[in-house]
Amino acid sequence: MTVSPWKTRNQRERDREVKREAVLRVAARAFNEQGFHRTSLDDVAERLNVSKPTIYYYVKSKDDILFECVRIGLERIESASRAEHLSGGTGLDRLIALWTEYARIVTEDFGRCLILVGEDPLPAATRRELRAMKAKIDHRFRSVVEEGIADKSIRPCDPKLVAFAGAGALSWIARWYDPAGPLDVDTIVQQTVNLLVHGIVQRQPDALPSSRS
Amino acid sequence: MTVSPWKTRNQRERDREVKREAVLRVAARAFNEQGFHRTSLDDVAERLNVSKPTIYYYVKSKDDILFECVRIGLERIESASRAEHLSGGTGLDRLIALWTEYARIVTEDFGRCLILVGEDPLPAATRRELRAMKAKIDHRFRSVVEEGIADKSIRPCDPKLVAFAGAGALSWIARWYDPAGPLDVDTIVQQTVNLLVHGIVQRQPDALPSSRS
């Protein structure tokens, strides 16, 4: 049987998906490195060794690309927050798992784009859509904190402030993390989460063995 | 003696300084609310009830305004970090004082502009200048953490990570704080700093009375 030199419909669709993802990822990197406003679709095409019309076969516009990059970043966090929901442990255990995932995501291409560029440059309607996704994620974090307060693994506090302080400390990593620097992502993430959990104050070691962990 | 209806040179200079500061502050607010790229000098002029040529009497360009706004924000933090240096207490006490000042500054017009817009939209040379100021402030924070570790008020940790986690958690306030919301700035700042110092983990109250503070 002669194998057809033409691709099947399925193969073509998979091909297209892989190429579209490459366009988005390379654009996200360009936005993260140069800034959204300083990046043109010509830059993106050049990084991919293709022409600008080729890019338009996969995406509608620069705004469309940014929308997709931010949406993918948010979707990864949302999906991590759903997975976290299934795992056991105290509220604090689950918050630690969720914070750790969050921090890892915001150091990846789409997650960094979510933090470094975000929805601000987009038109009002798309901004609102992405902000609604953000609010949903934020409420998920708050409810895990509330569960931790209820099961006494987290001390009484304002869940909103904890959710924002965690998001701030961990999102900041996306700004300063340097892959060429001396610290790897896992060390940075683990130590920053540990700081949020245990604080920085020196305690009497005899009085509090648990703070040594 | 007849009082001259003309202003003295000193009065004219003071007038000019007050008006220049008004241009910068109103522009910072517009950038914070609408975004830098969506704000025109016409918007700024309109908010001040003056014409655009009047604005040009005080500033050279939109870039010049942003540079000044970010520089003023950074200068306030730098000056807080110098004042902190003079006050006594442990390294932890001084870090708490410095974090509290930092958080208050980033919720004000110029400080918010530093966080929400920052130096990213500016040309490379000015970006470098502002980043050098940022690096200096960051090193000041790190050295206070180091002093706290040395005097055993802060537990052993990576000063760089602590400085960044604090800056992240506190800068985030500039993004979400809503003057019309239920929490005032002082409560938010105090509780967020407290979280960074003590963490969120529930401890045995008998073993650790100091964590109740």
Coordinates of C-alpha atoms in Angstrom, one line a residue:
Chain A
M1 CA 0.0 0.0 0.0
T2 CA 1.4 3.4 -1.0
V3 CA 1.5 5.8 1.9
S4 CA -0.2 9.1 0.9
P5 CA 2.3 12.0 0.9
W6 CA -0.6 14.3 2.0
K7 CA -1.3 14.6 5.7
T8 CA -4.6 13.5 7.2
R9 CA -7.1 16.0 8.5
N10 CA -6.1 15.0 12.1
Q11 CA -2.4 15.5 11.4
R12 CA -3.0 18.8 9.8
E13 CA -5.0 20.0 12.8
R14 CA -2.3 18.8 15.2
D15 CA 0.3 20.5 13.1
R16 CA -1.6 23.7 13.2
E17 CA -2.1 23.5 17.0
V18 CA 1.7 23.0 17.5
K19 CA 2.5 25.9 15.2
R20 CA 0.0 28.2 16.9
E21 CA 1.4 27.4 20.3
A22 CA 4.9 28.1 19.0
V23 CA 3.7 31.6 17.7
L24 CA 2.1 32.3 21.1
R25 CA 5.1 31.1 23.2
V26 CA 7.7 33.0 21.1
A27 CA 5.5 36.1 21.3
A28 CA 5.2 35.7 25.0
R29 CA 9.0 35.6 25.3
A30 CA 9.4 38.6 23.2
F31 CA 6.8 40.6 25.2
N32 CA 8.5 39.5 28.5
E33 CA 12.0 40.5 27.2
Q34 CA 11.2 43.7 25.2
G35 CA 7.8 44.8 26.6
F36 CA 4.5 44.5 24.7
H37 CA 4.6 47.9 23.1
R38 CA 8.1 47.6 21.9
T39 CA 7.4 44.2 20.2
S40 CA 6.1 44.1 16.7
L41 CA 4.7 41.1 14.8
D42 CA 7.7 41.4 12.6
D43 CA 9.9 40.7 15.6
V44 CA 7.8 37.6 16.4
A45 CA 8.0 36.4 12.7
E46 CA 11.7 37.0 12.7
R47 CA 12.2 34.9 15.8
L48 CA 10.3 32.1 14.1
N49 CA 12.0 32.5 10.7
V50 CA 8.7 33.0 9.0
S51 CA 7.0 35.9 7.3
K52 CA 4.4 38.1 8.9
P53 CA 1.5 36.7 6.7
T54 CA 2.4 33.2 8.1
I55 CA 1.8 34.5 11.6
Y56 CA -1.6 35.8 10.6
Y57 CA -2.6 32.3 9.6
Y58 CA -2.5 31.4 13.3
V59 CA -3.5 34.6 15.2
K60 CA -5.6 37.6 14.4
S61 CA -3.5 40.4 15.9
K62 CA -0.9 41.4 18.5
D63 CA -3.8 42.0 20.9
D64 CA -5.2 38.5 20.1
I65 CA -1.8 37.0 20.9
L66 CA -1.5 38.8 24.3
F67 CA -5.1 37.8 25.2
E68 CA -4.3 34.2 24.5
C69 CA -0.9 34.3 26.4
V70 CA -2.6 35.8 29.5
R71 CA -5.6 33.4 29.2
I72 CA -3.3 30.4 29.0
G73 CA -1.3 31.6 32.1
L74 CA -4.5 32.1 34.0
E75 CA -5.9 28.7 32.9
R76 CA -2.8 27.0 34.2
I77 CA -3.2 28.5 37.6
E78 CA -6.9 27.7 37.6
S79 CA -6.3 24.2 36.7
A80 CA -3.6 23.9 39.5
S81 CA -6.2 25.3 41.9
R82 CA -8.7 22.6 40.8
A83 CA -6.1 19.8 41.2
E84 CA -5.1 21.2 44.6
H85 CA -8.8 20.9 45.6
L86 CA -8.7 17.1 45.2
S87 CA -5.6 16.5 47.3
G88 CA -5.9 16.0 51.1
G89 CA -4.2 17.5 54.1
T90 CA -5.0 20.6 56.1
G91 CA -5.9 24.0 54.6
L92 CA -2.3 25.1 55.2
D93 CA -1.0 22.0 53.3
R94 CA -3.2 22.8 50.4
L95 CA -2.3 26.4 50.4
I96 CA 1.4 25.5 50.3
A97 CA 0.8 23.2 47.4
L98 CA -1.2 25.8 45.5
W99 CA 1.3 28.6 46.2
T100 CA 4.1 26.4 45.0
E101 CA 2.3 25.6 41.7
Y102 CA 1.4 29.3 41.3
A103 CA 5.0 30.4 41.7
R104 CA 6.3 27.7 39.2
I105 CA 3.6 28.8 36.7
V106 CA 4.5 32.5 36.9
T107 CA 8.2 31.7 36.1
E108 CA 7.2 30.0 32.8
D109 CA 6.7 31.8 29.5
F110 CA 2.9 32.3 29.7
G111 CA 2.8 32.8 33.4
R112 CA 5.5 35.5 33.2
C113 CA 3.6 37.2 30.5
L114 CA 0.5 37.3 32.7
I115 CA 2.6 39.0 35.4
L116 CA 4.9 41.2 33.4
V117 CA 2.5 42.4 30.7
G118 CA -1.0 41.3 31.8
E119 CA -4.3 42.5 30.4
D120 CA -3.6 46.2 30.8
P121 CA -2.7 46.9 27.2
L122 CA -5.9 45.2 25.9
P123 CA -9.3 46.8 25.0
A124 CA -11.9 47.1 27.8
A125 CA -14.0 44.1 26.8
T126 CA -11.1 41.6 26.8
R127 CA -9.6 43.2 29.9
R128 CA -12.9 42.5 31.7
E129 CA -12.9 38.9 30.6
L130 CA -9.4 38.2 31.9
R131 CA -10.1 40.1 35.1
A132 CA -13.1 37.9 35.8
M133 CA -10.8 34.9 35.5
K134 CA -8.3 36.5 37.9
A135 CA -11.1 37.2 40.4
K136 CA -12.2 33.6 40.3
I137 CA -8.6 32.4 41.0
D138 CA -8.3 35.0 43.8
H139 CA -11.5 33.7 45.4
R140 CA -10.2 30.1 45.2
F141 CA -7.0 31.1 47.1
R142 CA -9.1 32.9 49.7
S143 CA -11.3 29.9 50.3
V144 CA -8.3 27.6 50.9
V145 CA -7.1 30.2 53.5
E146 CA -10.5 30.1 55.1
E147 CA -10.4 26.3 55.2
G148 CA -7.0 26.5 56.9
I149 CA -8.4 29.0 59.5
A150 CA -11.3 26.7 60.1
D151 CA -9.2 23.6 60.6
K152 CA -6.7 25.7 62.8
S153 CA -3.7 25.0 60.5
I154 CA -3.6 28.8 59.7
R155 CA -3.9 31.4 62.4
P156 CA -6.9 33.8 62.4
C157 CA -6.2 36.4 59.7
D158 CA -7.9 38.2 56.8
P159 CA -8.0 35.7 53.9
K160 CA -8.0 38.5 51.3
L161 CA -4.8 40.0 52.7
V162 CA -3.1 36.6 52.8
A163 CA -4.2 35.7 49.3
F164 CA -2.9 39.1 48.0
A165 CA 0.4 39.0 50.0
G166 CA 1.1 35.5 48.7
A167 CA 0.3 36.4 45.1
G168 CA 2.5 39.5 45.4
A169 CA 5.5 37.8 46.9
L170 CA 5.3 34.9 44.4
S171 CA 4.5 37.0 41.3
W172 CA 7.5 39.2 42.1
I173 CA 9.7 36.2 41.4
A174 CA 8.6 36.5 37.7
R175 CA 10.2 40.0 37.7
W176 CA 13.5 39.3 39.2
Y177 CA 14.2 35.6 38.5
D178 CA 17.3 35.2 36.3
P179 CA 17.8 31.7 34.8
A180 CA 21.5 32.5 34.6
G181 CA 21.6 33.5 38.3
P182 CA 22.9 31.4 41.2
L183 CA 19.4 30.2 42.5
D184 CA 17.2 27.7 40.6
V185 CA 13.5 28.2 40.5
D186 CA 12.6 25.4 42.9
T187 CA 14.9 26.7 45.6
I188 CA 13.5 30.3 45.2
V189 CA 9.9 29.0 45.2
Q190 CA 10.3 26.7 48.2
Q191 CA 12.1 29.4 50.3
T192 CA 9.6 32.1 49.4
V193 CA 6.6 29.9 50.3
N194 CA 8.4 28.9 53.5
L195 CA 8.8 32.6 54.4
L196 CA 5.1 33.2 53.9
V197 CA 4.3 30.3 56.1
H198 CA 6.8 30.8 58.9
G199 CA 7.7 34.5 58.6
I200 CA 11.2 35.8 59.2
V201 CA 11.2 36.4 63.0
Q202 CA 13.8 34.4 65.0
R203 CA 12.0 32.3 67.6
Q204 CA 13.3 30.5 70.7
P205 CA 14.2 27.1 69.2
D206 CA 13.3 25.3 72.5
A207 CA 9.8 26.8 72.6
L208 CA 9.0 26.0 69.0
P209 CA 10.5 23.0 67.4
S210 CA 8.1 23.2 64.5
S211 CA 9.6 26.4 63.2
R212 CA 12.8 24.6 62.4
S213 CA 11.3 22.8 59.5
Chain B
M1 CA 4.6 101.8 51.0
T2 CA 2.9 100.4 47.9
V3 CA 3.1 96.6 47.5
S4 CA 4.3 95.6 44.1
P5 CA 1.6 93.8 42.1
W6 CA 4.4 91.7 40.6
K7 CA 5.7 88.6 42.3
T8 CA 9.3 88.4 43.5
R9 CA 11.7 86.0 41.8
N10 CA 11.4 83.7 44.8
Q11 CA 7.6 83.7 44.7
R12 CA 7.7 83.0 40.9
E13 CA 10.1 80.1 41.5
R14 CA 7.9 78.6 44.2
D15 CA 4.8 79.1 42.1
R16 CA 6.5 77.2 39.2
E17 CA 7.6 74.4 41.5
V18 CA 4.0 74.0 42.9
K19 CA 2.6 74.0 39.4
R20 CA 5.2 71.5 38.1
E21 CA 4.4 69.2 40.9
A22 CA 0.7 69.5 40.1
V23 CA 1.4 68.5 36.5
L24 CA 3.4 65.5 37.6
R25 CA 0.9 64.3 40.2
V26 CA -2.1 64.6 38.0
A27 CA -0.2 62.8 35.2
A28 CA 0.8 60.0 37.7
R29 CA -2.9 59.6 38.6
A30 CA -3.9 59.5 35.0
F31 CA -1.2 56.9 34.2
N32 CA -2.3 54.8 37.3
E33 CA -5.9 54.9 36.3
Q34 CA -5.8 54.6 32.5
G35 CA -2.3 53.2 31.8
F36 CA 0.7 55.1 30.4
H37 CA 0.1 54.3 26.8
R38 CA -3.6 55.2 26.9
T39 CA -2.9 58.6 28.5
S40 CA -2.2 61.6 26.3
L41 CA -0.8 65.0 27.4
D42 CA -4.2 66.3 26.3
D43 CA -5.8 64.2 29.0
V44 CA -3.4 65.6 31.6
A45 CA -4.0 69.2 30.4
E46 CA -7.8 68.6 30.5
R47 CA -7.6 67.3 34.1
L48 CA -5.8 70.5 35.1
N49 CA -8.0 72.8 33.0
V50 CA -5.1 74.2 31.1
S51 CA -3.9 74.0 27.5
K52 CA -1.2 71.5 26.3
P53 CA 1.3 74.3 25.6
T54 CA 1.0 75.3 29.3
I55 CA 2.0 71.7 30.3
Y56 CA 5.1 72.0 28.1
Y57 CA 6.2 75.0 30.1
Y58 CA 6.8 72.6 33.0
V59 CA 7.8 69.3 31.4
K60 CA 9.5 68.3 28.2
S61 CA 7.4 65.2 27.2
K62 CA 5.2 62.4 28.4
D63 CA 8.4 60.3 28.8
D64 CA 9.9 63.1 30.9
I65 CA 6.8 63.1 33.1
L66 CA 7.0 59.4 33.7
F67 CA 10.7 59.5 34.4
E68 CA 10.1 62.2 37.0
C69 CA 7.1 60.4 38.6
V70 CA 9.1 57.1 39.0
R71 CA 12.2 59.0 40.2
I72 CA 10.2 60.8 42.9
G73 CA 8.6 57.5 44.0
L74 CA 12.1 55.9 44.2
E75 CA 13.5 59.0 46.0
R76 CA 10.8 58.8 48.7
I77 CA 11.7 55.1 49.3
E78 CA 15.4 55.9 49.4
S79 CA 14.9 58.7 51.8
A80 CA 12.8 56.5 54.1
S81 CA 15.6 53.9 54.0
R82 CA 18.1 56.6 55.0
A83 CA 15.8 57.8 57.9
E84 CA 15.4 54.1 59.0
H85 CA 19.1 53.8 59.2
L86 CA 19.3 56.4 61.9
S87 CA 16.7 54.9 64.2
G88 CA 17.6 52.3 66.8
G89 CA 16.3 48.8 67.5
T90 CA 17.1 45.4 66.1
G91 CA 17.5 44.6 62.5
L92 CA 14.0 43.2 62.5
D93 CA 12.6 46.4 64.1
R94 CA 14.3 48.5 61.4
L95 CA 13.1 46.2 58.6
I96 CA 9.5 46.5 60.0
A97 CA 9.8 50.3 60.0
L98 CA 11.2 50.3 56.5
W99 CA 8.6 47.9 55.1
T100 CA 5.9 50.0 56.6
E101 CA 7.2 53.1 55.0
Y102 CA 7.7 51.4 51.7
A103 CA 4.1 50.1 51.7
R104 CA 2.7 53.5 52.5
I105 CA 4.8 55.1 49.7
V106 CA 3.6 52.6 47.0
T107 CA 0.0 53.4 47.8
E108 CA 0.6 57.2 47.1
D109 CA 0.4 58.7 43.6
F110 CA 4.1 58.6 42.7
G111 CA 4.8 55.3 44.5
R112 CA 1.8 53.7 42.7
C113 CA 3.1 55.0 39.4
L114 CA 6.5 53.4 40.2
I115 CA 4.8 50.0 40.7
L116 CA 1.9 50.1 38.2
V117 CA 3.8 51.8 35.3
G118 CA 7.5 51.8 36.2
E119 CA 10.4 52.5 33.9
D120 CA 9.5 49.9 31.3
P121 CA 8.0 52.3 28.7
L122 CA 11.0 54.6 28.8
P123 CA 14.1 54.6 26.5
A124 CA 17.0 52.4 27.4
A125 CA 19.3 55.2 28.9
T126 CA 16.6 56.5 31.4
R127 CA 15.5 52.9 32.2
R128 CA 19.1 52.1 33.2
E129 CA 19.2 55.2 35.5
L130 CA 16.0 54.3 37.3
R131 CA 17.1 50.6 37.6
A132 CA 20.3 51.7 39.2
M133 CA 18.3 53.6 41.8
K134 CA 16.1 50.5 42.3
A135 CA 19.2 48.3 42.8
K136 CA 20.5 50.7 45.4
I137 CA 17.3 50.5 47.4
D138 CA 17.2 46.7 47.1
H139 CA 20.7 46.5 48.5
R140 CA 19.6 48.7 51.4
F141 CA 16.8 46.3 52.2
R142 CA 19.1 43.3 52.0
S143 CA 21.7 44.9 54.4
V144 CA 19.0 45.6 57.0
V145 CA 18.0 41.9 56.7
E146 CA 21.6 40.9 57.1
E147 CA 21.9 43.1 60.2
G148 CA 18.8 41.3 61.6
I149 CA 20.3 37.9 61.0
A150 CA 23.5 39.0 62.7
D151 CA 21.8 40.3 65.8
K152 CA 19.5 37.2 65.8
S153 CA 16.2 39.1 65.5
I154 CA 15.7 37.5 62.0
R155 CA 16.2 33.8 61.5
P156 CA 18.9 32.6 59.1
C157 CA 17.6 33.1 55.5
D158 CA 18.7 34.4 52.1
P159 CA 18.5 38.3 52.5
K160 CA 17.9 38.6 48.7
L161 CA 14.8 36.4 48.9
V162 CA 13.5 38.2 51.9
A163 CA 14.0 41.6 50.3
F164 CA 12.2 40.5 47.1
A165 CA 9.4 38.7 48.9
G166 CA 8.7 41.8 51.0
A167 CA 8.9 44.1 48.0
G168 CA 6.5 41.8 46.1
A169 CA 3.9 41.4 48.9
L170 CA 3.9 45.1 49.7
S171 CA 4.1 46.4 46.1
W172 CA 1.1 44.3 45.3
I173 CA -1.0 46.5 47.6
A174 CA -0.6 49.3 45.0
R175 CA -2.4 47.0 42.5
W176 CA -5.4 46.0 44.5
Y177 CA -5.9 48.7 47.2
D178 CA -9.2 50.5 46.7
P179 CA -9.7 53.7 48.6
A180 CA -13.4 53.0 48.5
G181 CA -13.0 49.5 49.9
P182 CA -13.6 48.4 53.5
L183 CA -9.9 48.4 54.6
D184 CA -7.8 51.5 55.2
V185 CA -4.2 51.7 54.0
D186 CA -2.8 51.5 57.6
T187 CA -4.6 48.3 58.4
I188 CA -3.6 46.7 55.2
V189 CA 0.0 47.7 55.6
Q190 CA 0.3 46.7 59.2
Q191 CA -1.3 43.3 58.6
T192 CA 0.8 42.5 55.5
V193 CA 4.0 43.4 57.3
N194 CA 2.8 41.3 60.3
L195 CA 2.3 38.4 57.9
L196 CA 5.8 38.7 56.5
V197 CA 7.2 38.8 60.0
H198 CA 5.2 36.0 61.7
G199 CA 3.9 33.9 58.7
I200 CA 0.5 32.4 58.7
V201 CA 1.0 29.1 60.4
Q202 CA -1.0 28.5 63.6
R203 CA 1.3 27.8 66.5
Q204 CA 0.7 26.4 69.9
P205 CA -0.2 29.6 71.9
D206 CA 1.3 28.3 75.1
A207 CA 4.7 27.6 73.5
L208 CA 4.9 31.0 71.8
P209 CA 3.3 34.0 73.5
S210 CA 5.2 36.4 71.2
S211 CA 3.3 35.2 68.2
R212 CA 0.1 36.7 69.6
S213 CA 1.3 40.3 69.1

